[in-house]
C-alpha positions as YAML, in Angstrom:
chain: A
units: angstrom
residues:
- id: 1
  name: UNK
  ca: [-6.84, 36.00, 62.43]
- id: 2
  name: UNK
  ca: [-4.23, 38.00, 60.64]
- id: 3
  name: UNK
  ca: [-0.51, 37.53, 60.55]
- id: 4
  name: UNK
  ca: [1.01, 40.13, 58.25]
- id: 5
  name: UNK
  ca: [-0.61, 42.75, 56.02]
- id: 6
  name: UNK
  ca: [1.17, 41.83, 52.78]
- id: 7
  name: UNK
  ca: [0.72, 38.09, 53.22]
- id: 8
  name: UNK
  ca: [-2.83, 37.88, 54.65]
- id: 9
  name: UNK
  ca: [-4.65, 37.43, 51.34]
- id: 10
  name: UNK
  ca: [-2.08, 35.17, 49.68]
- id: 11
  name: UNK
  ca: [-0.86, 32.82, 52.38]
- id: 12
  name: UNK
  ca: [-1.48, 30.90, 55.57]
- id: 13
  name: UNK
  ca: [0.08, 32.20, 58.77]
- id: 14
  name: UNK
  ca: [1.74, 30.23, 61.51]
- id: 15
  name: UNK
  ca: [2.40, 32.05, 64.74]
- id: 16
  name: UNK
  ca: [5.42, 31.19, 66.84]
- id: 17
  name: UNK
  ca: [5.08, 32.62, 70.32]
- id: 18
  name: UNK
  ca: [8.30, 34.18, 71.52]
- id: 19
  name: UNK
  ca: [10.68, 37.02, 70.85]
- id: 20
  name: UNK
  ca: [13.46, 35.26, 69.02]
- id: 21
  name: UNK
  ca: [15.39, 38.51, 68.82]
- id: 22
  name: UNK
  ca: [16.16, 38.14, 72.51]
- id: 23
  name: UNK
  ca: [15.29, 34.51, 73.26]
- id: 24
  name: UNK
  ca: [16.86, 31.30, 72.04]
- id: 25
  name: UNK
  ca: [14.66, 29.10, 69.91]
- id: 26
  name: UNK
  ca: [13.47, 26.04, 71.78]
- id: 27
  name: UNK
  ca: [14.33, 23.09, 69.50]
- id: 28
  name: UNK
  ca: [10.96, 21.45, 70.18]
- id: 29
  name: UNK
  ca: [9.10, 24.64, 69.22]
- id: 30
  name: UNK
  ca: [11.06, 24.76, 65.97]
- id: 31
  name: UNK
  ca: [10.42, 21.06, 65.30]
- id: 32
  name: UNK
  ca: [6.69, 21.58, 65.93]
- id: 33
  name: UNK
  ca: [6.71, 24.43, 63.40]
- id: 34
  name: UNK
  ca: [8.59, 22.30, 60.87]
- id: 35
  name: UNK
  ca: [6.06, 19.50, 61.25]
- id: 36
  name: UNK
  ca: [3.13, 21.92, 61.04]
- id: 37
  name: UNK
  ca: [4.37, 23.48, 57.82]
- id: 38
  name: UNK
  ca: [5.09, 20.07, 56.27]
- id: 39
  name: UNK
  ca: [1.65, 18.82, 57.31]
- id: 40
  name: UNK
  ca: [-0.05, 21.87, 55.76]
- id: 41
  name: UNK
  ca: [1.78, 21.36, 52.46]
- id: 42
  name: UNK
  ca: [0.69, 17.70, 52.46]
- id: 43
  name: UNK
  ca: [-2.89, 18.20, 53.62]
- id: 44
  name: UNK
  ca: [-3.61, 20.94, 51.11]
- id: 45
  name: UNK
  ca: [-1.82, 18.95, 48.40]
- id: 46
  name: UNK
  ca: [0.36, 21.97, 47.74]
- id: 47
  name: UNK
  ca: [3.43, 21.57, 45.59]
- id: 48
  name: UNK
  ca: [6.18, 21.71, 48.19]
- id: 49
  name: UNK
  ca: [7.68, 25.06, 47.28]
- id: 50
  name: UNK
  ca: [9.35, 26.19, 50.46]
- id: 51
  name: UNK
  ca: [10.79, 29.21, 48.66]
- id: 52
  name: UNK
  ca: [7.35, 30.77, 49.21]
- id: 53
  name: UNK
  ca: [7.78, 30.75, 53.00]
- id: 54
  name: UNK
  ca: [7.77, 34.34, 54.22]
- id: 55
  name: UNK
  ca: [8.52, 35.75, 57.64]
- id: 56
  name: UNK
  ca: [6.73, 38.75, 59.11]
- id: 57
  name: UNK
  ca: [10.05, 40.62, 59.00]
- id: 58
  name: UNK
  ca: [9.98, 40.34, 55.19]
- id: 59
  name: UNK
  ca: [6.64, 42.12, 54.87]
- id: 60
  name: UNK
  ca: [7.26, 45.48, 53.17]
- id: 61
  name: UNK
  ca: [4.09, 46.88, 54.80]
- id: 62
  name: UNK
  ca: [5.43, 46.39, 58.33]
- id: 63
  name: UNK
  ca: [8.95, 47.82, 58.26]
- id: 64
  name: UNK
  ca: [10.97, 47.46, 61.42]
- id: 65
  name: UNK
  ca: [9.35, 44.16, 62.44]
- id: 66
  name: UNK
  ca: [11.94, 41.58, 63.42]
- id: 67
  name: UNK
  ca: [9.56, 38.61, 63.60]
- id: 68
  name: UNK
  ca: [10.44, 35.92, 64.26]
- id: 69
  name: UNK
  ca: [13.83, 37.38, 65.23]
- id: 70
  name: UNK
  ca: [17.55, 37.03, 64.53]
- id: 71
  name: UNK
  ca: [17.82, 33.78, 66.52]
- id: 72
  name: UNK
  ca: [15.40, 31.99, 64.18]
- id: 73
  name: UNK
  ca: [17.38, 30.98, 61.10]
- id: 74
  name: UNK
  ca: [15.16, 30.93, 58.01]
- id: 75
  name: UNK
  ca: [17.55, 28.92, 55.80]
- id: 76
  name: UNK
  ca: [17.91, 26.25, 58.49]
- id: 77
  name: UNK
  ca: [14.15, 26.17, 59.03]
- id: 78
  name: UNK
  ca: [13.46, 25.74, 55.30]
- id: 79
  name: UNK
  ca: [16.06, 22.97, 55.07]
- id: 80
  name: UNK
  ca: [14.30, 21.16, 57.92]
- id: 81
  name: UNK
  ca: [10.90, 21.56, 56.25]
- id: 82
  name: UNK
  ca: [12.31, 20.24, 52.97]
- id: 83
  name: UNK
  ca: [13.77, 17.28, 54.84]
- id: 84
  name: UNK
  ca: [10.44, 16.59, 56.57]
- id: 85
  name: UNK
  ca: [8.65, 16.64, 53.21]
- id: 86
  name: UNK
  ca: [11.14, 14.16, 51.69]
- id: 87
  name: UNK
  ca: [10.84, 11.74, 54.60]
- id: 88
  name: UNK
  ca: [7.15, 11.12, 54.09]
...
């Protein structure tokens, strides 16, 4: 599958189902995403560089996209992923 034109060839995509521009983020959905990202970093033996995490809304080839939406805080998400990586 594809997730975002600029990121398709250089990254893995994780889809979060929901419109977080209008919906609140379910804490369990966010925690599942945190754990998935941390697990991918570990499984692929990737250097944990969470600064490389990109959202669809940051793709210059899809202007106007709000994915995942204003209610999904990227800085908070990255902090949680970093914490998950340190705990294991």
